[in-house]
Each structure stands twice: as structure tokens, then as C-alpha cells.
Amino acid sequence: MTKTFAPAIFAASAAASLAFAAPALANHHKGGHGETPMVGGAAMYPAKTIVENASAAGNLKTLVAAVKAAGLVETLSSPGPFTVFAPTDDAFAKLPAGTVETLVKPENKGMLTSILTYHVVAGKVTAKDVVALINQGGGKAMIKTVQGGTLTASLEGKNVVLTDAKGGKSIVTQTDVMQSNGVVHVIDSVVLPG
């Protein structure tokens, strides 16, 4: 059985005591006790927006450039909340040569917007929420994106994996980087809509 994303399910599962597996937590750098999470060597301040924090992260430069090219800065700076599965620069580098350069051209803005919004979920979805949905769904959770498509979340060993509409997989490498307007989870590959 597969659970499908619904805000009520996320709200109910927020209290679940499940957590992402050890590898994700090892890279987590979760705040608390005065600690500020780090992404790409930069502090991620919970009082700043997704765009403000991503712009400071040393390993999210391609994502930020793409968000600017797609005209999504204002949207991802709004109150939200949003959950962003943020591909690193290395994730974008896995795409075929020239893909990013082609996508950021003005004539491809629609396609770029579709890809970027496929990485965004409405609402604040924490690691516990995702794992709880995977467990409730018998090993899989369907997560509806702002783009309109779905991502399938599952556990492979101790990793949370997102499978896109084309069967591509991305591992969540850092979780629960809290923002003033949502939460960011860092992923190691770009996910693509159907």
C-alpha cells in the first residue's frame, strides 16, 4: 500500500517519534543547544528565508541561479511554508553536459520552472513526517509537489530515497534545515517530472 501526501496526514504524523536513518543524521548538523545548521559551509539561519539561506550555501549555487532564471525568487521568499528538496551543485553536474546551460535560457523558462517546482512541496514536511508516511504506506509514500507531479519516498537501507516520475533516484543527504518560510532537505541528484 502506498500513502499519498495530504496535509492532515503530515500534521498527524508530525508527532511520530520516527527519525531519518543514521547516515542522514550524520550530515544533519541539526540546530539546538545553540547550534546553527550548516549547508555548503555556510550557517543556515532559521530566521532567514529559503532563498536567503540557499544563496549563502556554498554548494547550492546552481540551484539559486536556476531559481533566479525561473523567476521563483519572490515565490520562495514568500511566507509559504514550503518544503524544498534542494539538489546540490554536484547533483546538477550529474545531468548531461549542457543541460543546465540550456535550461536557464529565457526560452526554456517554462521547462525550468516545471523542474524546480517538482522539488517543492506545499507546507512544512519534516524528516519525521516523511519517514512516518513511508512506514504508514507499507514502505512507500507518494508526495505531491507544487509542480503537480508526485515523488515517491522510500527507505533503501538506512537512506531515504526519492524516486521521480522517470524512475530516477535521489538520496536525501541532509534533513530538516529550518527556514523562516519552511524547511530544506538536501538531495544528491536532480529529480525530474514525467
Coordinates of N, CA and C in Angstrom, one line a residue:
M1 N 0.8 -1.2 0.0 CA 0.0 0.0 0.0 C 0.9 1.2 0.0
T2 N 0.5 2.2 -0.7 CA 1.2 3.5 -0.8 C 0.4 4.6 -0.2
K3 N 1.0 5.4 0.7 CA 0.3 6.5 1.2 C 0.5 7.7 0.3
T4 N -0.5 8.5 0.2 CA -0.4 9.7 -0.6 C -0.4 10.9 0.3
F5 N 0.4 11.9 -0.1 CA 0.6 13.2 0.7 C -0.8 13.8 0.9
A6 N -1.1 14.2 2.1 CA -2.2 15.0 2.4 C -1.8 15.8 3.7
P7 N -2.2 17.1 3.7 CA -1.8 17.9 4.9 C -2.2 17.3 6.2
A8 N -3.3 16.7 6.3 CA -3.8 16.1 7.5 C -2.9 15.0 8.0
I9 N -2.4 14.2 7.0 CA -1.5 13.1 7.3 C -0.2 13.6 7.9
F10 N 0.3 14.7 7.3 CA 1.5 15.3 7.8 C 1.4 15.8 9.1
A11 N 0.3 16.5 9.4 CA 0.0 17.1 10.7 C -0.1 16.0 11.8
A12 N -0.7 14.9 11.4 CA -0.9 13.8 12.4 C 0.4 13.1 12.6
S13 N 1.3 13.0 11.6 CA 2.5 12.3 11.7 C 3.6 13.1 12.3
A14 N 3.4 14.4 12.5 CA 4.5 15.3 13.0 C 4.9 14.9 14.4
A15 N 4.0 14.3 15.1 CA 4.3 13.9 16.5 C 4.9 12.5 16.5
A16 N 5.0 11.8 15.4 CA 5.6 10.5 15.4 C 7.1 10.6 15.9
S17 N 7.5 9.5 16.5 CA 8.9 9.6 17.1 C 9.9 9.0 16.1
L18 N 9.6 8.8 14.9 CA 10.5 8.3 13.9 C 11.5 9.3 13.4
A19 N 12.6 8.9 13.0 CA 13.6 9.9 12.5 C 14.3 9.3 11.3
F20 N 15.0 10.1 10.5 CA 15.8 9.7 9.4 C 16.9 8.8 9.9
A21 N 17.3 7.9 9.1 CA 18.4 7.0 9.5 C 19.7 7.6 9.7
A22 N 20.6 6.9 10.3 CA 21.9 7.4 10.7 C 22.7 8.2 9.7
P23 N 22.8 7.7 8.5 CA 23.6 8.4 7.5 C 23.1 9.9 7.3
A24 N 21.8 10.0 7.2 CA 21.2 11.3 7.0 C 21.5 12.2 8.3
L25 N 21.4 11.6 9.4 CA 21.6 12.3 10.7 C 23.1 12.7 10.8
A26 N 24.0 11.9 10.3 CA 25.4 12.2 10.4 C 25.7 13.5 9.7
N27 N 25.0 13.8 8.6 CA 25.2 15.0 7.8 C 24.2 16.1 8.2
H28 N 23.4 15.9 9.2 CA 22.3 16.7 9.6 C 22.7 18.1 10.2
H29 N 23.6 18.1 11.1 CA 24.0 19.3 11.8 C 22.8 20.1 12.3
K30 N 21.9 19.3 12.9 CA 20.7 19.9 13.4 C 20.9 21.0 14.4
G31 N 20.1 22.0 14.3 CA 20.3 23.1 15.3 C 19.8 22.6 16.7
G32 N 19.9 23.4 17.7 CA 19.6 23.1 19.0 C 20.8 23.3 19.9
H33 N 20.6 23.6 21.1 CA 21.7 23.8 22.0 C 22.6 24.9 21.4
G34 N 22.0 25.9 20.7 CA 22.8 27.0 20.2 C 23.5 26.7 18.9
E35 N 23.3 25.5 18.3 CA 24.0 25.1 17.1 C 23.1 25.6 15.9
T36 N 23.8 26.1 14.9 CA 23.1 26.5 13.6 C 23.5 25.5 12.6
P37 N 22.5 25.0 11.9 CA 22.8 24.0 10.8 C 23.7 24.7 9.7
M38 N 24.5 23.8 9.1 CA 25.4 24.3 8.1 C 25.1 23.6 6.8
V39 N 25.1 24.3 5.7 CA 24.9 23.7 4.3 C 26.0 24.3 3.5
G40 N 26.8 23.5 2.9 CA 27.8 24.0 2.0 C 28.8 24.9 2.7
G41 N 29.0 24.7 4.0 CA 30.0 25.5 4.7 C 29.4 26.8 5.3
A42 N 28.1 27.1 5.0 CA 27.5 28.3 5.5 C 26.4 28.0 6.5
A43 N 26.3 28.9 7.5 CA 25.3 28.8 8.5 C 23.9 29.0 7.9
M44 N 23.0 28.2 8.2 CA 21.6 28.4 7.7 C 20.7 28.9 8.9
Y45 N 20.4 30.1 8.9 CA 19.7 30.8 10.0 C 18.2 30.6 9.8
P46 N 17.5 30.1 10.9 CA 16.1 29.8 10.8 C 15.2 31.1 10.7
A47 N 15.8 32.2 10.9 CA 15.0 33.5 10.7 C 15.1 34.0 9.3
K48 N 15.9 33.3 8.4 CA 16.0 33.8 7.0 C 15.2 32.9 6.2
T49 N 14.9 33.4 4.9 CA 14.0 32.6 4.0 C 14.9 31.6 3.3
I50 N 14.1 30.7 2.6 CA 14.8 29.6 1.8 C 15.8 30.3 0.8
V51 N 15.4 31.3 0.1 CA 16.3 31.9 -0.9 C 17.5 32.6 -0.2
E52 N 17.3 33.3 0.9 CA 18.4 33.9 1.6 C 19.4 32.9 2.1
N53 N 19.0 31.8 2.7 CA 19.9 30.8 3.1 C 20.6 30.0 2.0
A54 N 19.8 29.7 1.0 CA 20.3 28.9 -0.2 C 21.4 29.8 -0.9
S55 N 21.2 31.1 -0.9 CA 22.2 32.0 -1.6 C 23.5 32.0 -0.9
A56 N 23.5 31.7 0.4 CA 24.7 31.7 1.2 C 25.4 30.4 1.2
A57 N 24.7 29.3 0.9 CA 25.3 28.0 0.9 C 26.3 27.8 -0.3
G58 N 27.4 27.3 0.0 CA 28.5 27.1 -1.0 C 28.2 26.1 -2.0
N59 N 27.3 25.1 -1.7 CA 27.0 24.0 -2.6 C 25.6 24.1 -3.2
L60 N 25.0 25.2 -3.2 CA 23.6 25.4 -3.8 C 23.6 26.5 -4.8
K61 N 24.8 26.9 -5.4 CA 24.9 28.0 -6.3 C 24.1 27.7 -7.6
T62 N 24.1 26.5 -8.1 CA 23.4 26.2 -9.4 C 21.9 26.3 -9.1
L63 N 21.4 25.8 -8.0 CA 20.0 25.9 -7.6 C 19.6 27.3 -7.6
V64 N 20.4 28.2 -6.9 CA 20.0 29.6 -6.7 C 20.0 30.3 -8.1
A65 N 20.9 30.0 -9.0 CA 20.9 30.6 -10.3 C 19.7 30.1 -11.1
A66 N 19.3 28.9 -10.9 CA 18.1 28.4 -11.6 C 16.9 29.0 -11.1
V67 N 16.8 29.2 -9.8 CA 15.6 29.8 -9.2 C 15.5 31.2 -9.7
K68 N 16.6 31.9 -9.8 CA 16.6 33.3 -10.4 C 16.1 33.3 -11.8
A69 N 16.7 32.4 -12.6 CA 16.3 32.3 -14.0 C 14.9 32.0 -14.3
A70 N 14.3 31.2 -13.4 CA 12.9 30.8 -13.5 C 11.9 31.9 -12.9
G71 N 12.5 32.9 -12.3 CA 11.6 33.9 -11.7 C 10.9 33.5 -10.4
L72 N 11.5 32.5 -9.7 CA 10.9 32.0 -8.5 C 11.4 32.6 -7.2
V73 N 12.3 33.6 -7.3 CA 12.8 34.1 -6.0 C 11.7 34.7 -5.1
E74 N 10.8 35.5 -5.7 CA 9.7 36.1 -4.9 C 8.8 35.0 -4.3
T75 N 8.5 34.0 -5.0 CA 7.7 32.9 -4.5 C 8.3 32.2 -3.3
L76 N 9.6 31.8 -3.5 CA 10.3 31.1 -2.4 C 10.8 32.0 -1.3
S77 N 10.5 33.3 -1.4 CA 10.8 34.2 -0.4 C 9.5 34.6 0.4
S78 N 8.4 34.2 -0.1 CA 7.1 34.4 0.5 C 6.9 33.6 1.7
P79 N 5.9 33.9 2.6 CA 5.7 33.2 3.8 C 5.6 31.7 3.7
G80 N 5.0 31.2 2.6 CA 4.9 29.7 2.4 C 3.9 29.2 3.4
P81 N 4.3 28.1 4.2 CA 5.6 27.5 4.2 C 5.8 26.5 3.0
F82 N 7.0 26.2 2.7 CA 7.4 25.3 1.6 C 8.4 24.3 2.2
T83 N 8.4 23.1 1.6 CA 9.5 22.1 1.8 C 10.2 22.0 0.4
V84 N 11.5 22.2 0.5 CA 12.3 22.2 -0.7 C 13.3 21.0 -0.6
F85 N 13.3 20.1 -1.6 CA 14.3 19.1 -1.8 C 15.3 19.8 -2.7
A86 N 16.5 20.2 -2.0 CA 17.4 21.1 -2.7 C 18.6 20.3 -3.3
P87 N 18.7 20.2 -4.6 CA 19.8 19.5 -5.2 C 21.1 20.3 -5.1
T88 N 22.2 19.7 -4.8 CA 23.5 20.4 -4.7 C 24.0 20.7 -6.1
D89 N 25.1 21.4 -6.1 CA 25.8 21.7 -7.4 C 26.3 20.4 -8.0
D90 N 26.7 19.5 -7.2 CA 27.2 18.2 -7.7 C 26.0 17.4 -8.3
A91 N 24.8 17.6 -7.7 CA 23.6 16.9 -8.3 C 23.3 17.5 -9.7
F92 N 23.4 18.8 -9.9 CA 23.2 19.4 -11.2 C 24.2 18.9 -12.2
A93 N 25.5 18.7 -11.7 CA 26.6 18.3 -12.5 C 26.4 16.9 -13.1
K94 N 25.5 16.1 -12.4 CA 25.3 14.8 -12.9 C 24.4 14.8 -14.2
L95 N 23.7 15.9 -14.4 CA 22.9 16.0 -15.6 C 23.8 16.0 -16.9
P96 N 23.2 15.6 -18.0 CA 24.0 15.6 -19.3 C 24.7 16.9 -19.5
A97 N 25.8 17.0 -20.0 CA 26.6 18.2 -20.3 C 25.7 19.2 -21.1
G98 N 25.7 20.4 -20.7 CA 24.9 21.5 -21.3 C 23.5 21.6 -20.9
T99 N 23.0 20.7 -20.1 CA 21.6 20.7 -19.6 C 21.2 22.0 -18.9
V100 N 22.0 22.3 -17.9 CA 21.8 23.4 -17.0 C 21.8 24.7 -17.9
E101 N 22.9 24.8 -18.7 CA 23.0 26.0 -19.5 C 21.8 26.2 -20.5
T102 N 21.3 25.1 -21.0 CA 20.1 25.2 -21.8 C 18.9 25.6 -21.0
L103 N 18.7 25.0 -19.9 CA 17.5 25.2 -19.1 C 17.4 26.7 -18.6
V104 N 18.5 27.3 -18.3 CA 18.5 28.7 -17.8 C 18.3 29.8 -18.9
K105 N 18.2 29.3 -20.2 CA 17.9 30.3 -21.3 C 16.5 30.8 -21.1
P106 N 16.2 32.0 -21.4 CA 14.8 32.6 -21.3 C 13.8 31.8 -22.0
E107 N 14.1 31.2 -23.2 CA 13.1 30.5 -23.9 C 12.7 29.1 -23.3
N108 N 13.5 28.7 -22.3 CA 13.2 27.4 -21.6 C 12.7 27.6 -20.2
K109 N 12.2 28.9 -19.9 CA 11.8 29.2 -18.5 C 10.7 28.3 -18.0
G110 N 9.7 27.9 -18.9 CA 8.6 27.0 -18.5 C 9.1 25.7 -18.1
M111 N 10.0 25.1 -18.8 CA 10.6 23.8 -18.5 C 11.4 23.9 -17.2
L112 N 12.2 24.9 -17.0 CA 13.0 25.1 -15.8 C 12.1 25.2 -14.6
T113 N 11.0 26.0 -14.8 CA 10.1 26.2 -13.7 C 9.4 24.9 -13.3
S114 N 9.1 24.1 -14.3 CA 8.4 22.8 -14.0 C 9.4 21.9 -13.2
I115 N 10.7 21.9 -13.6 CA 11.6 21.0 -12.9 C 11.8 21.5 -11.5
L116 N 12.0 22.8 -11.3 CA 12.3 23.4 -10.0 C 11.1 23.2 -9.0
T117 N 9.8 23.4 -9.5 CA 8.7 23.3 -8.7 C 8.4 21.8 -8.4
Y118 N 9.0 20.9 -9.1 CA 8.9 19.5 -8.8 C 9.7 19.1 -7.6
H119 N 10.6 20.0 -7.2 CA 11.4 19.8 -6.0 C 10.8 20.5 -4.7
V120 N 9.6 21.1 -4.9 CA 8.9 21.8 -3.8 C 7.6 21.2 -3.4
V121 N 7.3 21.1 -2.1 CA 6.1 20.6 -1.6 C 5.5 21.7 -0.8
A122 N 4.2 21.9 -0.9 CA 3.5 22.9 -0.1 C 3.4 22.4 1.3
G123 N 3.7 23.3 2.3 CA 3.7 23.0 3.7 C 5.1 22.7 4.2
K124 N 5.2 22.5 5.5 CA 6.4 22.2 6.1 C 6.5 20.7 6.5
V125 N 7.3 19.9 5.7 CA 7.3 18.5 5.8 C 8.7 18.1 6.4
T126 N 8.7 17.7 7.6 CA 10.0 17.3 8.3 C 10.4 15.9 7.9
A127 N 11.6 15.6 8.3 CA 12.1 14.2 8.1 C 11.2 13.2 8.8
K128 N 10.8 13.5 10.0 CA 9.9 12.6 10.8 C 8.6 12.4 10.0
D129 N 8.1 13.4 9.4 CA 6.8 13.3 8.6 C 7.0 12.3 7.4
V130 N 8.1 12.5 6.7 CA 8.4 11.7 5.5 C 8.5 10.2 6.0
V131 N 9.3 9.9 7.0 CA 9.5 8.6 7.4 C 8.2 7.9 8.0
A132 N 7.5 8.7 8.7 CA 6.2 8.2 9.2 C 5.3 7.8 8.0
L133 N 5.2 8.7 7.0 CA 4.4 8.3 5.8 C 4.9 7.1 5.1
I134 N 6.2 7.0 5.0 CA 6.8 5.7 4.4 C 6.3 4.5 5.1
N135 N 6.4 4.6 6.4 CA 6.0 3.4 7.3 C 4.5 3.2 7.2
Q136 N 3.7 4.3 7.2 CA 2.3 4.1 7.1 C 1.9 3.5 5.8
G137 N 2.6 3.8 4.8 CA 2.3 3.4 3.4 C 2.9 2.0 3.1
G138 N 3.4 1.3 4.1 CA 4.0 0.0 3.8 C 5.3 0.0 3.0
G139 N 6.0 1.1 3.2 CA 7.3 1.2 2.5 C 7.5 2.3 1.5
K140 N 6.3 2.9 1.1 CA 6.4 4.0 0.1 C 5.4 5.1 0.5
A141 N 5.8 6.3 0.2 CA 4.9 7.4 0.3 C 4.9 8.3 -0.9
M142 N 3.7 8.6 -1.4 CA 3.6 9.5 -2.6 C 3.5 10.9 -2.1
I143 N 4.4 11.8 -2.6 CA 4.4 13.1 -2.1 C 4.1 14.0 -3.3
K144 N 3.0 14.8 -3.2 CA 2.5 15.7 -4.3 C 3.4 16.9 -4.2
T145 N 3.9 17.3 -5.4 CA 4.8 18.5 -5.5 C 3.9 19.7 -6.0
V146 N 4.5 20.9 -5.8 CA 3.9 22.1 -6.3 C 3.7 22.1 -7.8
Q147 N 4.6 21.4 -8.5 CA 4.5 21.2 -9.9 C 3.3 20.4 -10.4
G148 N 2.8 19.6 -9.5 CA 1.6 18.8 -9.8 C 1.9 17.3 -9.8
G149 N 3.1 17.0 -10.1 CA 3.5 15.6 -10.1 C 3.8 15.0 -8.7
T150 N 4.2 13.8 -8.7 CA 4.5 13.2 -7.4 C 5.9 12.6 -7.3
L151 N 6.4 12.6 -6.1 CA 7.7 12.0 -5.8 C 7.4 10.8 -4.9
T152 N 8.1 9.7 -5.1 CA 7.9 8.5 -4.2 C 9.0 8.4 -3.3
A153 N 8.7 8.5 -2.0 CA 9.7 8.4 -0.9 C 9.7 7.0 -0.4
S154 N 10.9 6.5 -0.2 CA 11.1 5.1 0.4 C 12.4 5.0 1.1
L155 N 12.5 4.0 1.8 CA 13.8 3.7 2.5 C 14.6 2.6 1.8
E156 N 15.8 2.9 1.5 CA 16.7 1.9 0.9 C 17.9 1.8 1.9
G157 N 17.9 0.6 2.6 CA 18.8 0.5 3.7 C 18.5 1.6 4.7
K158 N 19.5 2.4 5.0 CA 19.3 3.4 6.0 C 19.1 4.8 5.4
N159 N 18.9 4.8 4.1 CA 18.8 6.1 3.4 C 17.3 6.3 2.9
V160 N 16.9 7.6 3.0 CA 15.6 8.0 2.4 C 15.9 8.3 1.0
V161 N 15.1 7.7 0.1 CA 15.3 7.9 -1.3 C 14.1 8.5 -2.0
L162 N 14.2 9.4 -2.8 CA 13.1 10.0 -3.6 C 13.2 9.4 -5.0
T163 N 12.2 8.9 -5.5 CA 12.1 8.4 -6.9 C 11.2 9.3 -7.7
D164 N 11.7 9.8 -8.8 CA 10.9 10.7 -9.6 C 10.0 10.0 -10.6
A165 N 9.3 10.8 -11.4 CA 8.3 10.2 -12.4 C 9.0 9.4 -13.5
K166 N 10.3 9.6 -13.7 CA 11.0 8.9 -14.7 C 11.8 7.7 -14.2
G167 N 11.7 7.5 -12.9 CA 12.4 6.4 -12.2 C 13.8 6.7 -11.7
G168 N 14.2 8.0 -11.9 CA 15.4 8.4 -11.3 C 15.4 8.5 -9.8
K169 N 16.5 8.3 -9.2 CA 16.5 8.3 -7.7 C 17.5 9.3 -7.2
S170 N 17.1 9.9 -6.0 CA 18.0 10.8 -5.3 C 17.9 10.5 -3.8
I171 N 19.1 10.5 -3.2 CA 19.2 10.2 -1.8 C 19.2 11.6 -1.0
V172 N 18.4 11.6 0.1 CA 18.4 12.7 1.0 C 19.7 12.7 1.8
T173 N 20.5 13.7 1.7 CA 21.8 13.7 2.4 C 21.8 14.6 3.6
Q174 N 20.9 15.5 3.7 CA 20.8 16.4 4.9 C 19.4 16.8 5.1
T175 N 18.9 16.7 6.4 CA 17.5 16.9 6.6 C 17.2 18.1 7.5
D176 N 16.0 18.5 7.5 CA 15.4 19.5 8.5 C 16.3 20.8 8.7
V177 N 16.7 21.4 7.6 CA 17.3 22.7 7.7 C 16.2 23.7 7.7
M178 N 15.9 24.2 8.9 CA 14.7 25.0 9.1 C 14.9 26.4 8.6
Q179 N 13.9 27.0 8.0 CA 13.9 28.3 7.4 C 12.7 29.1 8.0
S180 N 12.7 30.4 7.8 CA 11.6 31.2 8.3 C 10.3 30.8 7.5
N181 N 10.4 30.3 6.3 CA 9.2 30.0 5.5 C 9.2 28.6 5.1
G182 N 9.8 27.7 5.9 CA 9.7 26.2 5.6 C 10.9 25.5 6.0
V183 N 11.2 24.4 5.2 CA 12.3 23.5 5.6 C 13.0 23.1 4.3
V184 N 14.3 22.8 4.4 CA 15.0 22.3 3.2 C 15.6 21.0 3.6
H185 N 15.6 20.1 2.6 CA 16.3 18.8 2.7 C 17.2 18.7 1.5
V186 N 18.5 18.5 1.7 CA 19.4 18.5 0.6 C 19.4 17.1 0.0
I187 N 19.5 17.1 -1.3 CA 19.5 15.8 -2.1 C 20.7 15.7 -3.0
D188 N 21.0 14.5 -3.4 CA 22.2 14.3 -4.2 C 22.0 14.2 -5.7
S189 N 20.8 14.3 -6.2 CA 20.5 14.2 -7.6 C 19.3 15.1 -7.9
V190 N 19.2 15.6 -9.1 CA 18.0 16.4 -9.5 C 16.9 15.4 -9.9
V191 N 15.7 15.6 -9.4 CA 14.6 14.8 -9.7 C 13.8 15.4 -10.9
L192 N 13.3 14.6 -11.7 CA 12.6 15.2 -13.0 C 11.2 14.7 -13.1
P193 N 10.3 15.7 -13.4 CA 8.9 15.3 -13.6 C 8.7 14.5 -14.9
G194 N 7.6 13.8 -15.0 CA 7.3 13.0 -16.2 C 7.1 13.8 -17.4

